[in-house]
């Protein structure tokens, strides 16, 4: 155990000795380098001292010459001596400036070299002190240069993308400016219309909201009429096909075939399905086919009636929405003071004889009622019947008193719509 320990201790001491020896050699090399650099610094110091002495001697000589020039030659008159002194002084100063400029350039060059040497010396000393070999002038390796080039390319791509974004932003700004100018023009036109409205101009628009509501109502009605036209077209095509089949069956001489394969009337269906004749049909293939065609015709009729009911419901819904919009608008007019209920100070009377003829508002609804009264025509649907009966109700009845504001609202809305349409046509 003691022998193994002494051998391991001896190996550790040998390794420590080798490490210390290497450190000593590195220190020796560092001391040699420092001594060499110290020698060079001392030589440069001696050179600077020599240069300083030379400059001092030159300065003394120049000072002596300057005094001699100022004093001048005592044998010459004072004026000539002064002129000669000034000319000589000018030439000497020019020569001296040239020499000093050259010396300054040389000294600046030497100063740069000395600063570089001092920087290198400091870095070498720091490297020897810290033992870090990476301290010094950075020399980039090949892969580092490639990374730098890639970073430069990415930065260039980012710059290009930013330039494109800037151009897109400029284009968007131009579009926004154009849109702003269009909105400004629109605002100016609206202000002009408002000025016409406030000043009572002849070409003013009575109510833009009413025009929008009427446009929406007409669009819905147009859509519904298109659907009804499509339904009628399909019915016409179906009846045409039925008539063609019936004509073909007659042309082929099938007199025994029943009329159920064609278009059946309501009376024929009632006679066929009556109790007297219902059980008298023979159980033949012809009667079975007739019953099948009858069932098909009845199903188609039911489908058509359902479609008509659906369209009627849509019509009622559209009329209800329009009435609700008109009531809301009239309520707004009541709140704003532009219209009041009958019996007040500001009651609107459409048939007031005190107004001029050009200012009276003729309700198209009343005109429609008068036409119905003159022609004695029956109304088309249940809503028109109710409205007709309501307008023909005596004024003393409670139903008239109940629906009088509603009738006045309808009159006002129709008058506004008529005026708007007439002015739009103009």
XYZ file of C-alpha atoms in Angstrom:
426
model
C 0.000 0.000 0.000
C 2.751 2.418 0.863
C 4.615 1.515 -2.339
C 1.555 2.094 -4.488
C 0.905 5.404 -2.749
C 4.490 6.579 -3.203
C 4.391 5.578 -6.881
C 1.150 7.460 -7.447
C 2.527 10.434 -5.560
C 5.678 10.271 -7.634
C 3.636 10.228 -10.882
C 1.581 13.177 -9.654
C 4.717 15.092 -8.784
C 6.211 14.289 -12.189
C 3.071 15.552 -13.935
C 3.057 18.690 -11.802
C 6.750 19.151 -12.593
C 6.059 18.864 -16.315
C 3.195 21.344 -16.043
C 5.350 23.761 -14.108
C 8.150 23.301 -16.626
C 5.792 24.100 -19.495
C 4.501 27.142 -17.659
C 8.082 28.214 -17.007
C 8.950 27.856 -20.692
C 5.881 29.838 -21.697
C 6.800 32.508 -19.170
C 10.349 32.585 -20.530
C 9.053 33.027 -24.045
C 6.724 35.733 -22.820
C 9.588 37.454 -21.019
C 11.729 37.260 -24.144
C 8.943 38.783 -26.204
C 8.391 41.469 -23.608
C 12.103 42.202 -23.443
C 12.258 42.503 -27.219
C 9.261 44.798 -27.222
C 10.833 46.754 -24.362
C 13.995 47.163 -26.409
C 12.003 48.358 -29.393
C 10.096 50.781 -27.176
C 13.356 52.072 -25.717
C 14.774 52.513 -29.210
C 11.654 54.401 -30.262
C 11.935 56.488 -27.105
C 15.545 57.321 -27.939
C 14.511 58.201 -31.469
C 11.758 60.471 -30.178
C 14.221 62.104 -27.793
C 16.666 62.608 -30.640
C 13.904 64.058 -32.788
C 12.872 66.318 -29.950
C 16.453 67.540 -29.505
C 16.765 68.147 -33.226
C 13.504 70.075 -33.234
C 14.663 72.071 -30.241
C 17.968 72.925 -31.962
C 16.140 73.840 -35.135
C 13.801 75.999 -33.138
C 16.740 77.789 -31.556
C 18.376 78.341 -34.935
C 15.133 79.608 -36.445
C 14.624 81.899 -33.489
C 18.127 83.258 -33.932
C 17.558 83.827 -37.662
C 14.266 85.541 -36.919
C 15.966 87.937 -34.534
C 18.670 88.648 -37.097
C 16.001 89.321 -39.711
C 14.135 91.611 -37.376
C 17.275 93.504 -36.458
C 18.440 93.604 -40.123
C 21.673 94.873 -41.571
C 22.731 98.080 -39.773
C 24.453 99.388 -42.940
C 21.134 99.741 -44.894
C 18.696 102.670 -44.516
C 15.716 102.027 -42.226
C 13.041 101.816 -45.008
C 14.982 99.384 -47.234
C 16.050 97.401 -44.240
C 12.414 97.070 -43.183
C 11.291 95.973 -46.682
C 14.129 93.470 -46.980
C 13.310 92.112 -43.543
C 9.632 91.638 -44.447
C 10.399 89.891 -47.764
C 12.938 87.621 -46.174
C 10.564 86.914 -43.314
C 7.775 85.992 -45.763
C 9.992 83.602 -47.724
C 11.301 82.001 -44.576
C 7.801 81.601 -43.166
C 6.607 79.956 -46.376
C 9.528 77.533 -46.381
C 9.001 76.832 -42.739
C 5.287 76.148 -43.300
C 6.115 73.651 -46.023
C 8.617 71.850 -43.848
C 6.267 71.848 -40.897
C 3.461 70.423 -43.057
C 5.697 67.585 -44.206
C 6.832 66.949 -40.658
C 3.256 66.938 -39.438
C 2.324 64.327 -42.030
C 5.308 62.210 -41.062
C 4.530 62.562 -37.365
C 0.889 61.636 -37.918
C 1.982 58.533 -39.791
C 4.379 57.600 -37.010
C 1.732 58.316 -34.412
C -0.646 55.908 -36.119
C 2.038 53.242 -36.242
C 2.897 53.776 -32.589
C -0.733 53.597 -31.556
C -1.096 50.340 -33.442
C 2.040 48.971 -31.808
C 0.790 50.031 -28.385
C -2.543 48.377 -29.019
C -0.836 45.188 -30.134
C 1.433 45.297 -27.092
C -1.508 45.725 -24.733
C -3.338 42.845 -26.352
C -0.241 40.648 -26.110
C 0.205 41.501 -22.454
C -3.440 40.766 -21.756
C -3.154 37.461 -23.613
C -0.116 36.466 -21.584
C -1.799 37.554 -18.375
C -5.101 35.760 -18.911
C -3.814 32.822 -20.954
C -6.547 33.310 -23.578
C -5.323 32.961 -27.125
C -8.580 34.262 -28.650
C -7.980 37.828 -27.487
C -6.620 39.856 -30.346
C -7.534 40.831 -33.821
C -10.532 38.792 -34.961
C -9.896 36.805 -38.130
C -13.136 35.271 -39.402
C -13.079 31.687 -40.528
C -14.597 30.462 -43.785
C -17.854 29.200 -42.256
C -18.225 32.433 -40.278
C -17.828 34.434 -43.476
C -20.537 32.274 -45.089
C -22.829 32.948 -42.139
C -22.179 36.666 -42.451
C -22.963 36.543 -46.177
C -26.218 34.688 -45.472
C -27.157 37.252 -42.840
C -26.419 40.000 -45.341
C -28.641 38.315 -47.954
C -31.466 37.897 -45.442
C -31.157 41.537 -44.468
C -31.297 42.493 -48.152
C -34.430 40.373 -48.662
C -36.019 42.019 -45.629
C -35.187 45.424 -47.072
C -36.795 44.457 -50.400
C -39.908 43.116 -48.661
C -40.139 46.300 -46.606
C -39.836 48.343 -49.800
C -42.676 46.313 -51.355
C -44.765 46.805 -48.217
C -44.045 50.514 -48.352
C -45.148 50.653 -51.987
C -48.306 48.702 -51.158
C -48.994 51.050 -48.268
C -48.525 54.017 -50.588
C -50.977 52.491 -53.088
C -53.458 51.808 -50.303
C -53.022 55.361 -49.074
C -53.759 56.608 -52.595
C -56.920 54.466 -52.713
C -57.983 55.776 -49.317
C -57.406 59.336 -50.509
C -59.557 58.706 -53.586
C -62.271 57.139 -51.432
C -62.063 60.092 -49.078
C -62.473 62.502 -51.989
C -65.518 60.545 -53.206
C -67.022 60.659 -49.707
C -66.300 64.376 -49.547
C -68.152 64.874 -52.826
C -71.032 62.802 -51.488
C -71.129 64.854 -48.293
C -71.154 68.051 -50.331
C -74.085 66.782 -52.387
C -75.959 65.754 -49.249
C -75.273 69.157 -47.706
C -76.627 70.784 -50.840
C -79.791 68.681 -50.633
C -80.147 69.534 -46.949
C -79.777 73.208 -47.786
C -82.509 72.800 -50.405
C -84.716 71.097 -47.823
C -84.128 73.744 -45.173
C -84.582 76.637 -47.599
C -87.774 75.206 -49.122
C -86.362 74.698 -52.612
C -88.697 73.303 -55.261
C -86.379 70.420 -56.206
C -85.866 69.200 -52.659
C -86.372 65.584 -51.655
C -89.272 65.194 -49.241
C -88.098 62.104 -47.375
C -85.105 59.941 -48.242
C -86.103 57.309 -45.684
C -89.529 56.926 -47.268
C -87.894 56.530 -50.669
C -85.621 53.793 -49.287
C -88.579 51.990 -47.677
C -90.574 52.174 -50.886
C -87.613 50.857 -52.854
C -87.267 47.918 -50.445
C -91.001 47.233 -50.665
C -90.942 47.323 -54.468
C -87.968 44.960 -54.550
C -89.794 42.446 -52.370
C -92.916 42.756 -54.495
C -90.865 42.290 -57.659
C -89.278 39.151 -56.219
C -92.685 37.778 -55.297
C -94.063 38.561 -58.762
C -91.139 36.716 -60.336
C -91.982 33.663 -58.232
C -95.651 33.892 -59.208
C -94.715 34.206 -62.881
C -92.546 31.090 -62.619
C -95.407 29.223 -60.949
C -97.843 30.307 -63.664
C -95.383 29.267 -66.363
C -95.069 25.812 -64.826
C -98.888 25.492 -64.621
C -99.270 26.600 -68.241
C -96.679 24.058 -69.359
C -98.466 21.332 -67.388
C -101.847 22.186 -68.899
C -100.338 22.291 -72.383
C -98.919 18.807 -71.903
C -102.285 17.559 -70.653
C -104.100 19.023 -73.657
C -101.575 17.517 -76.045
C -102.002 14.089 -74.464
C -105.774 14.405 -74.722
C -105.562 15.430 -78.378
C -103.263 12.511 -79.131
C -105.595 10.077 -77.388
C -108.558 11.399 -79.407
C -106.568 11.176 -82.658
C -105.760 7.513 -82.055
C -109.450 6.687 -81.641
C -109.490 5.796 -77.991
C -113.077 6.783 -77.447
C -113.438 4.403 -74.562
C -110.805 6.160 -72.492
C -112.065 8.351 -69.717
C -111.644 12.107 -69.476
C -109.733 11.726 -66.252
C -106.412 11.553 -68.088
C -106.787 15.164 -69.216
C -107.757 18.325 -67.362
C -110.666 17.749 -65.001
C -113.025 20.398 -63.828
C -114.305 20.679 -60.288
C -117.802 19.573 -61.347
C -116.489 16.439 -63.050
C -114.497 15.496 -59.956
C -117.553 16.072 -57.742
C -119.788 13.934 -59.981
C -117.204 11.193 -60.147
C -116.665 11.015 -56.383
C -120.342 11.391 -55.427
C -122.003 8.669 -53.382
C -124.342 7.665 -56.209
C -121.562 6.924 -58.690
C -118.691 6.124 -56.315
C -119.531 2.433 -55.968
C -120.760 1.928 -59.535
C -117.263 2.055 -61.088
C -116.199 -1.341 -62.390
C -112.922 -2.776 -61.143
C -111.193 -2.573 -64.489
C -107.646 -1.471 -65.286
C -109.084 1.557 -67.075
C -111.002 2.703 -63.989
C -107.975 2.080 -61.769
C -105.785 4.182 -64.072
C -108.474 6.874 -64.112
C -108.562 6.930 -60.327
C -104.759 7.153 -60.191
C -104.750 10.064 -62.630
C -107.510 11.699 -60.572
C -105.450 11.329 -57.396
C -102.407 12.788 -59.183
C -104.449 15.737 -60.429
C -105.835 16.341 -56.948
C -102.342 16.240 -55.443
C -101.109 18.740 -58.011
C -104.074 20.981 -57.288
C -103.377 20.797 -53.553
C -99.741 21.648 -54.200
C -100.760 24.641 -56.309
C -103.165 25.829 -53.614
C -100.426 25.496 -51.022
C -98.098 27.577 -53.195
C -100.785 30.222 -53.600
C -101.353 30.278 -49.838
C -97.602 30.586 -49.257
C -97.361 33.513 -51.681
C -100.367 35.110 -50.010
C -98.650 34.762 -46.640
C -95.499 36.356 -48.024
C -97.591 39.193 -49.420
C -99.261 39.711 -46.062
C -95.863 39.652 -44.360
C -94.493 42.285 -46.767
C -97.564 44.460 -46.248
C -97.280 44.044 -42.476
C -93.603 45.062 -42.528
C -94.430 48.091 -44.645
C -97.261 49.109 -42.327
C -94.924 48.709 -39.326
C -92.281 50.880 -41.017
C -94.874 53.522 -41.826
C -96.183 53.497 -38.251
C -92.646 53.847 -36.938
C -92.011 56.770 -39.271
C -95.256 58.466 -38.317
C -94.381 57.980 -34.656
C -91.036 59.644 -35.347
C -92.823 62.511 -37.075
C -95.153 62.860 -34.081
C -92.212 62.994 -31.679
C -90.347 65.523 -33.813
C -93.438 67.757 -34.083
C -93.754 67.510 -37.873
C -97.129 65.749 -37.585
C -99.785 65.486 -34.883
C -102.941 63.491 -34.255
C -106.275 64.803 -35.653
C -107.925 67.460 -33.513
C -104.727 69.274 -32.581
C -103.303 72.572 -33.692
C -101.104 71.115 -36.430
C -103.508 68.581 -37.897
C -102.707 67.499 -41.453
C -105.767 67.648 -43.702
C -105.278 66.373 -47.238
C -108.538 67.809 -48.567
C -108.368 71.249 -46.942
C -110.013 73.758 -49.367
C -108.022 76.626 -47.862
C -104.832 75.264 -49.404
C -103.981 76.053 -53.028
C -104.508 73.365 -55.611
C -100.771 72.886 -56.167
C -100.170 72.282 -52.444
C -102.966 69.748 -51.809
C -101.808 66.156 -51.379
C -104.057 63.689 -53.149
C -103.825 60.236 -51.597
C -103.600 57.433 -54.187
C -105.349 55.176 -51.692
C -108.455 57.404 -51.708
C -108.289 57.541 -55.495
C -108.184 53.735 -55.545
C -111.234 53.595 -53.238
C -113.146 56.006 -55.471
C -112.319 53.906 -58.520
C -113.572 50.816 -56.715
C -116.776 52.673 -55.814
C -117.362 53.875 -59.362
C -116.616 50.586 -61.075
C -118.315 48.496 -58.329
C -115.558 45.992 -58.649
C -114.941 43.375 -55.994
C -111.561 43.585 -54.164
C -108.913 41.000 -54.989
C -107.940 39.794 -51.552
C -108.983 39.887 -47.927
C -106.655 42.763 -47.001
C -108.115 45.046 -49.704
C -111.654 44.096 -48.581
C -110.841 45.078 -44.994
C -109.264 48.334 -46.111
C -112.202 49.100 -48.421
C -114.728 48.443 -45.672
C -112.676 50.505 -43.249
C -112.524 53.511 -45.569
C -116.262 53.294 -46.342
C -117.165 53.115 -42.620
C -119.111 56.152 -41.322
C -117.131 58.657 -39.295
C -119.379 58.252 -36.284
C -118.738 54.514 -35.932
C -116.256 53.317 -33.264
C -114.262 51.315 -35.822
C -113.569 54.476 -37.806
C -112.475 56.293 -34.637
C -110.215 53.355 -33.795
C -108.508 53.144 -37.204
C -108.584 56.840 -38.094
C -104.875 57.435 -37.245
C -103.961 54.361 -39.270
C -105.889 55.651 -42.308
C -104.230 59.044 -41.983
C -100.826 57.378 -41.764
C -101.508 55.387 -44.913
C -102.648 58.564 -46.661
C -99.479 60.407 -45.634
C -97.201 57.549 -46.716
C -98.940 57.180 -50.088
C -98.798 60.941 -50.657
C -95.089 61.020 -49.865
C -94.421 58.019 -52.103
C -96.363 59.560 -54.992
C -94.524 62.873 -54.681
C -91.149 61.107 -54.572
C -91.972 59.027 -57.653
C -93.172 62.054 -59.599
C -90.015 64.022 -58.788
C -87.785 61.070 -59.604
C -89.494 60.776 -63.003
C -88.849 64.477 -63.636
